[in-house]
mmCIF file of C-alpha atoms in Angstrom:
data_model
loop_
_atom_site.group_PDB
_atom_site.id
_atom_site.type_symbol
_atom_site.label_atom_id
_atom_site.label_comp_id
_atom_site.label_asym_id
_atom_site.label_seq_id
_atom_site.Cartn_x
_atom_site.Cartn_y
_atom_site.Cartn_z
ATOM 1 C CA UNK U 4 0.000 0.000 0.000
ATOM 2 C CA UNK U 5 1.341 3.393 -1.188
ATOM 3 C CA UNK U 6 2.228 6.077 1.565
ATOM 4 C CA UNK U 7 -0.759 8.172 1.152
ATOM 5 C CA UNK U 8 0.087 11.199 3.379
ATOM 6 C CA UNK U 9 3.453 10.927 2.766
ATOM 7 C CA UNK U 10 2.443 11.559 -1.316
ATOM 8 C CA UNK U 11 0.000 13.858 -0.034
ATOM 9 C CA UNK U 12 2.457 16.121 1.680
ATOM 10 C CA UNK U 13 4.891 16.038 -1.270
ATOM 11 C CA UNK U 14 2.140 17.440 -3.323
ATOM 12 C CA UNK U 15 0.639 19.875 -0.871
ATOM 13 C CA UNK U 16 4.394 21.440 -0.682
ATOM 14 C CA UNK U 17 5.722 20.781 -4.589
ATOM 15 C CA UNK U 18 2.564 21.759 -6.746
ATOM 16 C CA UNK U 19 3.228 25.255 -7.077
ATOM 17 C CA UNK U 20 6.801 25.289 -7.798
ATOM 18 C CA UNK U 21 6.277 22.386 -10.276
ATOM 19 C CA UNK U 22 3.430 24.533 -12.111
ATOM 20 C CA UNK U 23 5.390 27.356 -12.141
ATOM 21 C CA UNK U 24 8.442 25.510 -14.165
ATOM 22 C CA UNK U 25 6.678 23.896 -16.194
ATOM 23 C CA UNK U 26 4.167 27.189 -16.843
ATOM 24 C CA UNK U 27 7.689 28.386 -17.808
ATOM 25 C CA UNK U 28 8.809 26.153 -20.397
ATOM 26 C CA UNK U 29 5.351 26.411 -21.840
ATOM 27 C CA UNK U 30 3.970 29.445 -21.996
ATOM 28 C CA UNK U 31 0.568 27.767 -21.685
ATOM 29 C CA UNK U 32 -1.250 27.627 -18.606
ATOM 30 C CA UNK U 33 -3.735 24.342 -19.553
ATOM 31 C CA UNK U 34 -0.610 22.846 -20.688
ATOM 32 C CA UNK U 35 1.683 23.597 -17.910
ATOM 33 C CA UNK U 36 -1.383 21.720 -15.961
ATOM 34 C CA UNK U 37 -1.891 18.821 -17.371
ATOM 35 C CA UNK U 38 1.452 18.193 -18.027
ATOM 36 C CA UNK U 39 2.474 18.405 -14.434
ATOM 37 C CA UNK U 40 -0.923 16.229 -13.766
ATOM 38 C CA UNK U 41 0.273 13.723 -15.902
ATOM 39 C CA UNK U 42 3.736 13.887 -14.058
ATOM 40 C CA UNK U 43 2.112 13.692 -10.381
ATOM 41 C CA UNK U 44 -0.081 10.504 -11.413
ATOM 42 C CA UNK U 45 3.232 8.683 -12.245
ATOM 43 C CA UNK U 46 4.745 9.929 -9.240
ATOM 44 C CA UNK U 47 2.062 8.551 -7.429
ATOM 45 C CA UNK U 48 2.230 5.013 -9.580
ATOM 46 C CA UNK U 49 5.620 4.436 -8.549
ATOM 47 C CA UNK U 50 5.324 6.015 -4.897
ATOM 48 C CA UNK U 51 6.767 3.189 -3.108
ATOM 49 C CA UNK U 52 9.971 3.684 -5.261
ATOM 50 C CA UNK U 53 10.399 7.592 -5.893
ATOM 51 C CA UNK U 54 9.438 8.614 -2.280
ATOM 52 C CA UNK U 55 12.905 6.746 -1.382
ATOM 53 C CA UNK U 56 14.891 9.277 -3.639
ATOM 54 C CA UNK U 57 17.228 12.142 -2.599
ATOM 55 C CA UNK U 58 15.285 14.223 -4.428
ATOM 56 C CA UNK U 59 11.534 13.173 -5.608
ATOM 57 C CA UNK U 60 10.370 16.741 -6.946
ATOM 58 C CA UNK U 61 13.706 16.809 -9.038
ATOM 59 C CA UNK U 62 12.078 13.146 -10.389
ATOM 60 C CA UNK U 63 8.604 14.354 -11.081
ATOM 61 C CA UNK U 64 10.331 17.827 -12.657
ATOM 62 C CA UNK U 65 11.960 15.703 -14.858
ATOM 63 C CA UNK U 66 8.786 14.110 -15.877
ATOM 64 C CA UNK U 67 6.657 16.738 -16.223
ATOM 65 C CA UNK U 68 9.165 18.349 -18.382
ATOM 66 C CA UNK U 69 9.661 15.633 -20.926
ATOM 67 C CA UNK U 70 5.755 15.485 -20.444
ATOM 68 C CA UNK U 71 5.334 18.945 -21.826
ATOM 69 C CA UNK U 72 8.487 18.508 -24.244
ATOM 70 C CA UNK U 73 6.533 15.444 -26.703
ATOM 71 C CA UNK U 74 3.547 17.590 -26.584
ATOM 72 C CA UNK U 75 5.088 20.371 -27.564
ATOM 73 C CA UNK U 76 7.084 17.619 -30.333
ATOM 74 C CA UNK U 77 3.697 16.271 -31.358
ATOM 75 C CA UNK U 78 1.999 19.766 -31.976
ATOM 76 C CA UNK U 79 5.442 20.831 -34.602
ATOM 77 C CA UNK U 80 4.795 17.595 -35.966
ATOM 78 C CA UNK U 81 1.063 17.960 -36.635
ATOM 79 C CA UNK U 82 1.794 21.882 -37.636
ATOM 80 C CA UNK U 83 4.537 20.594 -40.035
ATOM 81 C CA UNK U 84 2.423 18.088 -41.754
ATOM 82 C CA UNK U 85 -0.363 20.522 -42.184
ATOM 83 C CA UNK U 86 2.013 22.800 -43.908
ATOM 84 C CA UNK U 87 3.497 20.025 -45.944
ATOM 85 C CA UNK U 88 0.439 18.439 -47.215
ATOM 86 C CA UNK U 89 -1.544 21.696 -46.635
ATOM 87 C CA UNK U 90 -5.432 22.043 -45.406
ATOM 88 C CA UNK U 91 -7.424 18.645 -45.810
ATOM 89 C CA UNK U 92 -10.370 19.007 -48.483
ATOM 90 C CA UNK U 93 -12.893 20.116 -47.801
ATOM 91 C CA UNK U 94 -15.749 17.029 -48.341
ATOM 92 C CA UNK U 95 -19.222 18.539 -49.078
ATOM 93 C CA UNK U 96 -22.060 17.779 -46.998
ATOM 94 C CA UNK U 97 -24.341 14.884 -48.506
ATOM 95 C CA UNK U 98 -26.420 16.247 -50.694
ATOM 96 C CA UNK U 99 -30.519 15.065 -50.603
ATOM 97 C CA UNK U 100 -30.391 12.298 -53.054
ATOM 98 C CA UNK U 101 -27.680 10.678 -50.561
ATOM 99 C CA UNK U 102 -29.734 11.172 -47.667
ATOM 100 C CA UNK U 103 -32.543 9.516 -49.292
ATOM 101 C CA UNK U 104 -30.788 6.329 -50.503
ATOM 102 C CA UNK U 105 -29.242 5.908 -46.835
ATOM 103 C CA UNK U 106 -32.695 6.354 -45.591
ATOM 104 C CA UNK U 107 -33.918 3.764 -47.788
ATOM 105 C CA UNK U 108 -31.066 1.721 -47.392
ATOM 106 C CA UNK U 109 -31.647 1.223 -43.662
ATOM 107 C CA UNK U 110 -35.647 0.142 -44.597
ATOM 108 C CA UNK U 111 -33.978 -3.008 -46.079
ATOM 109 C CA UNK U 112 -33.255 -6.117 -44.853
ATOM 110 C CA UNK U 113 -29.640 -6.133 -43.303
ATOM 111 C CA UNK U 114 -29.045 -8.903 -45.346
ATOM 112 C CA UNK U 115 -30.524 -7.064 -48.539
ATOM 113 C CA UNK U 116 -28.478 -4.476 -46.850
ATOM 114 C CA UNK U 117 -25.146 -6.049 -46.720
ATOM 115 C CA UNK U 118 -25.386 -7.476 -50.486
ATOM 116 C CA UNK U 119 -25.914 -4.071 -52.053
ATOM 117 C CA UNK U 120 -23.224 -2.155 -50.308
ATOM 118 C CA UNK U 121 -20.807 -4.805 -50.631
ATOM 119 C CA UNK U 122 -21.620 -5.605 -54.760
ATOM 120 C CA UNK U 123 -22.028 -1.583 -55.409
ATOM 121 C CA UNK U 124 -19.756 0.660 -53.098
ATOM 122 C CA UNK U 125 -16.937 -1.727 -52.753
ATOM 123 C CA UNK U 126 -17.507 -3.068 -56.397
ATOM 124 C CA UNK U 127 -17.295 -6.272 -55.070
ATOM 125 C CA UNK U 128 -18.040 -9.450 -57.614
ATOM 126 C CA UNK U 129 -21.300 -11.324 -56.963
ATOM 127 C CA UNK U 130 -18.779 -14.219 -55.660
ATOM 128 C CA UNK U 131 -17.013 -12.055 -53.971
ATOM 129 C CA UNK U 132 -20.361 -11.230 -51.900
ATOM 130 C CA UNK U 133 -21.680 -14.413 -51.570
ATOM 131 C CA UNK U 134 -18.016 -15.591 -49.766
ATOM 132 C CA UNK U 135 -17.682 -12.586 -47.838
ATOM 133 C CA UNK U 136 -21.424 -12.906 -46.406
ATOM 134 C CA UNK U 137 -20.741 -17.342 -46.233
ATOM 135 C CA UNK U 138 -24.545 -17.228 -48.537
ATOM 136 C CA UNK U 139 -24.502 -19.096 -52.146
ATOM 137 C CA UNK U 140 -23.773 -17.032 -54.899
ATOM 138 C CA UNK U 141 -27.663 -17.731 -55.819
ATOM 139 C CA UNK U 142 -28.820 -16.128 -52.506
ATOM 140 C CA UNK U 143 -26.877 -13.035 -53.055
ATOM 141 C CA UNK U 144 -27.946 -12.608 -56.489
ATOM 142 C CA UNK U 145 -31.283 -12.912 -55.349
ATOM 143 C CA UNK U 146 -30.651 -10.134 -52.271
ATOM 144 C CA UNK U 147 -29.307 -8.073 -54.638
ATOM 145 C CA UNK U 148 -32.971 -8.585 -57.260
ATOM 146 C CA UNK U 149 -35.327 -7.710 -54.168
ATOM 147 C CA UNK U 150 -33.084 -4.977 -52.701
ATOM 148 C CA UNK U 151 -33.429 -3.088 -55.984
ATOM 149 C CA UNK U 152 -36.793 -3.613 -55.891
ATOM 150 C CA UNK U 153 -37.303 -2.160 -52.883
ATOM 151 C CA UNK U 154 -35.181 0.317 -52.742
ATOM 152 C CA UNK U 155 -36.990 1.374 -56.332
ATOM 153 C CA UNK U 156 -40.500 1.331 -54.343
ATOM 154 C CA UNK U 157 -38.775 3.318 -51.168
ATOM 155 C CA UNK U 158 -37.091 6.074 -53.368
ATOM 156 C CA UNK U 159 -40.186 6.305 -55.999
ATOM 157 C CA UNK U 160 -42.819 6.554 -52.788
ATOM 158 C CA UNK U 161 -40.665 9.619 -51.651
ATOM 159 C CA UNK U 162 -40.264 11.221 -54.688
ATOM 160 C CA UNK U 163 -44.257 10.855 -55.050
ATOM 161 C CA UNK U 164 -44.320 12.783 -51.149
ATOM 162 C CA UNK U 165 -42.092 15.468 -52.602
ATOM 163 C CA UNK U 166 -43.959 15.840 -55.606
ATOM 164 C CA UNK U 167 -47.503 15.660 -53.370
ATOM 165 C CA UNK U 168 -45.827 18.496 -51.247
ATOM 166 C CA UNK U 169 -44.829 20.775 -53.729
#
């Protein structure tokens, strides 16, 4: 069992002088505290061991610093690949036609379902289907007949509501 108040004590009468370092090497207030969070719970993970050091703030310093150090790595990193490979596209919102086939989509069967997105958004072969989905290549081409068919009498019934509504 860990020495609670002796951990407790270290922290009551490090904290400050820990934020204030690492607040230092940051500039960044939120990351000057979770970094030095971050550093206290692995102080307090290996307790039993670091509260028998010369020095156990000189320890968690150390950690807390590195801590703040690969953040501070990771961020460049990120900010260097953004300006290598520039802003991501931008992907336009859905537009209603989509919304209406993934409506209708989730009406079908989840077999039905499973045939169709597999044989035309992955491009799949019909044999392809019927071993990814362990059904004879019969049964698939017959999910894939009846889907159409009902996704033909889901999409026509809401283009007759639109039209009805207009």
């Amino acid at each position: 069992m860990p020495d609670v108040e002796g951990f407790d004590e270290f922290y009551r009468g490090s904290r400050q002088r820990l934020l204030g370092f690492v607040y230092v090497l940051t500039g960044n207030l939120a990351e000057a505290q979770d970094a030095v969070q971050e550093a206290y719970i692995r102080t307090w993970q290996r307790w039993s061991t670091v509260s028998g050091y010369d020095d156990p703030e000189a320890w968690t310093r150390v950690v807390a610093s590195r801590i703040a150090v690969s953040r501070w790595r990771s961020l460049r990193s990120r900010a260097r690949a953004y300006l290598r490979h520039g802003a991501p596209e931008s992907i336009p919102a859905p537009g209603t036609d989509t919304v209406e086939v993934v409506a209708a989509l989730r009406r079908l069967p989840e077999e039905q379902r499973t045939a169709i997105a597999l044989y035309y958004l992955l491009g799949m072969p019909v044999a392809e289907v019927a071993r990814q989905t362990d059904a004879p290549v019969g049964t698939v081409k017959a999910r894939l007949s009846r889907g159409r068919t009902a996704l033909a009498r889901l999409l026509a019934v809401s283009d007759l509501e639109e039209a009805a509504d207009a």
